[in-house]
Short mmCIF file of N, CA and C in Angstrom, two decimals:
data_model
loop_
_atom_site.label_atom_id
_atom_site.label_comp_id
_atom_site.label_asym_id
_atom_site.label_seq_id
_atom_site.Cartn_x
_atom_site.Cartn_y
_atom_site.Cartn_z
N GLN A 1 0.81 -1.20 0.00
CA GLN A 1 0.00 0.00 0.00
C GLN A 1 0.85 1.26 0.00
N HIS A 2 2.16 1.10 0.12
CA HIS A 2 3.03 2.27 0.15
C HIS A 2 3.71 2.53 -1.18
N GLY A 3 3.48 1.66 -2.17
CA GLY A 3 4.11 1.84 -3.46
C GLY A 3 5.51 1.25 -3.51
N PHE A 4 6.21 1.53 -4.59
CA PHE A 4 7.55 1.01 -4.81
C PHE A 4 8.56 1.71 -3.92
N ASP A 5 9.38 0.95 -3.23
CA ASP A 5 10.41 1.51 -2.36
C ASP A 5 11.78 1.03 -2.88
N PRO A 6 12.53 1.90 -3.56
CA PRO A 6 13.81 1.50 -4.13
C PRO A 6 14.79 0.94 -3.10
N ALA A 7 14.87 1.54 -1.92
CA ALA A 7 15.80 1.07 -0.89
C ALA A 7 15.44 -0.33 -0.42
N GLU A 8 14.16 -0.58 -0.23
CA GLU A 8 13.71 -1.91 0.20
C GLU A 8 13.96 -2.94 -0.91
N THR A 9 13.71 -2.55 -2.14
CA THR A 9 13.94 -3.44 -3.27
C THR A 9 15.42 -3.78 -3.39
N PHE A 10 16.31 -2.79 -3.27
CA PHE A 10 17.74 -3.05 -3.32
C PHE A 10 18.12 -4.02 -2.20
N SER A 11 17.62 -3.77 -1.03
CA SER A 11 17.93 -4.64 0.12
C SER A 11 17.49 -6.08 -0.13
N MET A 12 16.32 -6.26 -0.73
CA MET A 12 15.78 -7.59 -0.97
C MET A 12 16.43 -8.31 -2.15
N LEU A 13 16.71 -7.59 -3.24
CA LEU A 13 17.14 -8.24 -4.47
C LEU A 13 18.61 -8.04 -4.83
N CYS A 14 19.21 -6.98 -4.40
CA CYS A 14 20.54 -6.62 -4.89
C CYS A 14 21.66 -6.75 -3.86
N ALA A 15 21.33 -6.48 -2.61
CA ALA A 15 22.36 -6.43 -1.56
C ALA A 15 23.06 -7.76 -1.33
N GLN A 16 22.39 -8.87 -1.61
CA GLN A 16 23.04 -10.17 -1.40
C GLN A 16 24.31 -10.29 -2.25
N CYS A 17 24.36 -9.64 -3.38
CA CYS A 17 25.56 -9.66 -4.23
C CYS A 17 26.35 -8.36 -4.12
N HIS A 18 25.69 -7.23 -4.30
CA HIS A 18 26.38 -5.94 -4.33
C HIS A 18 26.71 -5.40 -2.94
N GLY A 19 26.10 -5.94 -1.90
CA GLY A 19 26.38 -5.50 -0.54
C GLY A 19 25.51 -4.32 -0.13
N ILE A 20 25.29 -4.22 1.15
CA ILE A 20 24.48 -3.12 1.69
C ILE A 20 25.06 -1.76 1.31
N ASP A 21 26.40 -1.66 1.31
CA ASP A 21 27.07 -0.40 0.97
C ASP A 21 27.32 -0.24 -0.53
N ARG A 22 26.86 -1.22 -1.33
CA ARG A 22 26.95 -1.19 -2.80
C ARG A 22 28.39 -1.21 -3.33
N VAL A 23 29.28 -1.89 -2.61
CA VAL A 23 30.67 -1.95 -3.06
C VAL A 23 31.07 -3.33 -3.60
N GLY A 24 30.08 -4.20 -3.83
CA GLY A 24 30.36 -5.51 -4.41
C GLY A 24 30.76 -6.57 -3.41
N ASN A 25 30.43 -6.37 -2.15
CA ASN A 25 30.85 -7.31 -1.10
C ASN A 25 29.68 -7.94 -0.37
N GLY A 26 28.63 -8.28 -1.10
CA GLY A 26 27.45 -8.88 -0.49
C GLY A 26 27.75 -10.25 0.09
N ALA A 27 26.77 -10.80 0.78
CA ALA A 27 26.93 -12.07 1.49
C ALA A 27 27.36 -13.22 0.58
N ILE A 28 26.95 -13.21 -0.68
CA ILE A 28 27.32 -14.31 -1.58
C ILE A 28 28.35 -13.90 -2.63
N ALA A 29 28.85 -12.69 -2.55
CA ALA A 29 29.77 -12.16 -3.56
C ALA A 29 31.02 -13.02 -3.74
N GLU A 30 31.53 -13.60 -2.67
CA GLU A 30 32.77 -14.36 -2.78
C GLU A 30 32.58 -15.68 -3.54
N TRP A 31 31.34 -16.13 -3.75
CA TRP A 31 31.07 -17.39 -4.43
C TRP A 31 30.65 -17.23 -5.89
N ILE A 32 30.61 -15.99 -6.38
CA ILE A 32 30.19 -15.81 -7.76
C ILE A 32 31.29 -15.13 -8.58
N TYR A 33 31.29 -15.44 -9.87
CA TYR A 33 32.28 -14.86 -10.77
C TYR A 33 31.60 -14.46 -12.07
N PRO A 34 31.90 -13.32 -12.59
CA PRO A 34 32.78 -12.32 -12.01
C PRO A 34 32.14 -11.69 -10.79
N ILE A 35 32.98 -11.09 -9.95
CA ILE A 35 32.47 -10.49 -8.72
C ILE A 35 31.48 -9.37 -9.07
N PRO A 36 30.52 -9.12 -8.20
CA PRO A 36 29.54 -8.06 -8.47
C PRO A 36 30.20 -6.69 -8.61
N LYS A 37 29.59 -5.86 -9.40
CA LYS A 37 30.11 -4.51 -9.60
C LYS A 37 30.08 -3.71 -8.31
N ASN A 38 31.13 -2.90 -8.14
CA ASN A 38 31.17 -1.91 -7.08
C ASN A 38 30.38 -0.71 -7.61
N LEU A 39 29.22 -0.48 -7.06
CA LEU A 39 28.34 0.57 -7.57
C LEU A 39 28.75 1.96 -7.10
N HIS A 40 29.92 2.07 -6.47
CA HIS A 40 30.50 3.36 -6.11
C HIS A 40 31.73 3.66 -6.97
N ASN A 41 32.15 2.72 -7.80
CA ASN A 41 33.35 2.86 -8.61
C ASN A 41 33.14 3.94 -9.67
N ALA A 42 33.97 4.99 -9.62
CA ALA A 42 33.81 6.13 -10.52
C ALA A 42 33.94 5.72 -11.99
N GLU A 43 34.88 4.83 -12.30
CA GLU A 43 35.07 4.39 -13.69
C GLU A 43 33.82 3.68 -14.21
N PHE A 44 33.25 2.80 -13.39
CA PHE A 44 32.02 2.11 -13.77
C PHE A 44 30.87 3.10 -13.96
N LEU A 45 30.71 4.01 -13.02
CA LEU A 45 29.61 4.97 -13.07
C LEU A 45 29.75 5.97 -14.22
N ARG A 46 30.97 6.27 -14.59
CA ARG A 46 31.21 7.21 -15.69
C ARG A 46 30.59 6.71 -17.00
N ASN A 47 30.58 5.39 -17.17
CA ASN A 47 30.06 4.80 -18.41
C ASN A 47 28.62 4.30 -18.29
N LEU A 48 28.02 4.46 -17.13
CA LEU A 48 26.68 3.95 -16.90
C LEU A 48 25.63 5.03 -17.15
N THR A 49 24.76 4.78 -18.10
CA THR A 49 23.65 5.70 -18.33
C THR A 49 22.41 5.13 -17.64
N LYS A 50 21.40 5.94 -17.50
CA LYS A 50 20.15 5.47 -16.92
C LYS A 50 19.58 4.33 -17.76
N GLU A 51 19.67 4.45 -19.07
CA GLU A 51 19.14 3.43 -19.97
C GLU A 51 19.88 2.10 -19.80
N LYS A 52 21.22 2.17 -19.68
CA LYS A 52 22.02 0.95 -19.48
C LYS A 52 21.68 0.29 -18.15
N ALA A 53 21.50 1.10 -17.12
CA ALA A 53 21.16 0.55 -15.80
C ALA A 53 19.80 -0.15 -15.85
N ILE A 54 18.83 0.48 -16.44
CA ILE A 54 17.49 -0.11 -16.55
C ILE A 54 17.54 -1.40 -17.36
N TYR A 55 18.28 -1.39 -18.47
CA TYR A 55 18.39 -2.58 -19.31
C TYR A 55 19.04 -3.73 -18.54
N SER A 56 20.13 -3.44 -17.83
CA SER A 56 20.85 -4.47 -17.07
C SER A 56 19.99 -5.07 -15.97
N ILE A 57 19.25 -4.23 -15.27
CA ILE A 57 18.39 -4.71 -14.19
C ILE A 57 17.23 -5.52 -14.77
N THR A 58 16.65 -5.05 -15.83
CA THR A 58 15.50 -5.71 -16.43
C THR A 58 15.87 -7.03 -17.12
N ASN A 59 16.97 -7.02 -17.86
CA ASN A 59 17.34 -8.16 -18.70
C ASN A 59 18.50 -8.99 -18.18
N GLY A 60 19.15 -8.55 -17.12
CA GLY A 60 20.34 -9.24 -16.64
C GLY A 60 21.54 -8.84 -17.49
N VAL A 61 22.71 -9.36 -17.13
CA VAL A 61 23.93 -9.05 -17.87
C VAL A 61 24.52 -10.37 -18.36
N LYS A 62 24.51 -10.55 -19.66
CA LYS A 62 24.99 -11.78 -20.27
C LYS A 62 26.44 -12.04 -19.89
N GLY A 63 26.73 -13.30 -19.56
CA GLY A 63 28.09 -13.69 -19.21
C GLY A 63 28.46 -13.40 -17.76
N THR A 64 27.47 -12.95 -16.98
CA THR A 64 27.69 -12.68 -15.55
C THR A 64 26.55 -13.33 -14.77
N PRO A 65 26.68 -13.37 -13.45
CA PRO A 65 25.59 -13.92 -12.65
C PRO A 65 24.44 -12.93 -12.40
N MET A 66 24.51 -11.73 -13.00
CA MET A 66 23.45 -10.74 -12.82
C MET A 66 22.18 -11.25 -13.49
N PRO A 67 21.14 -11.56 -12.67
CA PRO A 67 19.91 -12.12 -13.23
C PRO A 67 18.98 -11.03 -13.78
N PRO A 68 18.07 -11.42 -14.66
CA PRO A 68 17.05 -10.48 -15.13
C PRO A 68 15.95 -10.36 -14.07
N TRP A 69 15.69 -9.14 -13.63
CA TRP A 69 14.64 -8.93 -12.63
C TRP A 69 13.33 -8.52 -13.25
N GLY A 70 13.34 -8.29 -14.58
CA GLY A 70 12.09 -8.01 -15.28
C GLY A 70 11.48 -6.75 -14.99
#
């Protein structure tokens, strides 16, 4: 009844890999390859557009463990 909550969604779906602090050190990060992206990394963020982020989250990232969340 409260609508979409991005912080809650990240906590539920993303933090297990990317970590609570979004640096790629989630609870299961050490068991997956390639390691999850550090979402604070300036080099990574420099090349990330809103469209690329939406596409990656929606469709997953081929060749990585990033799943499609639809």
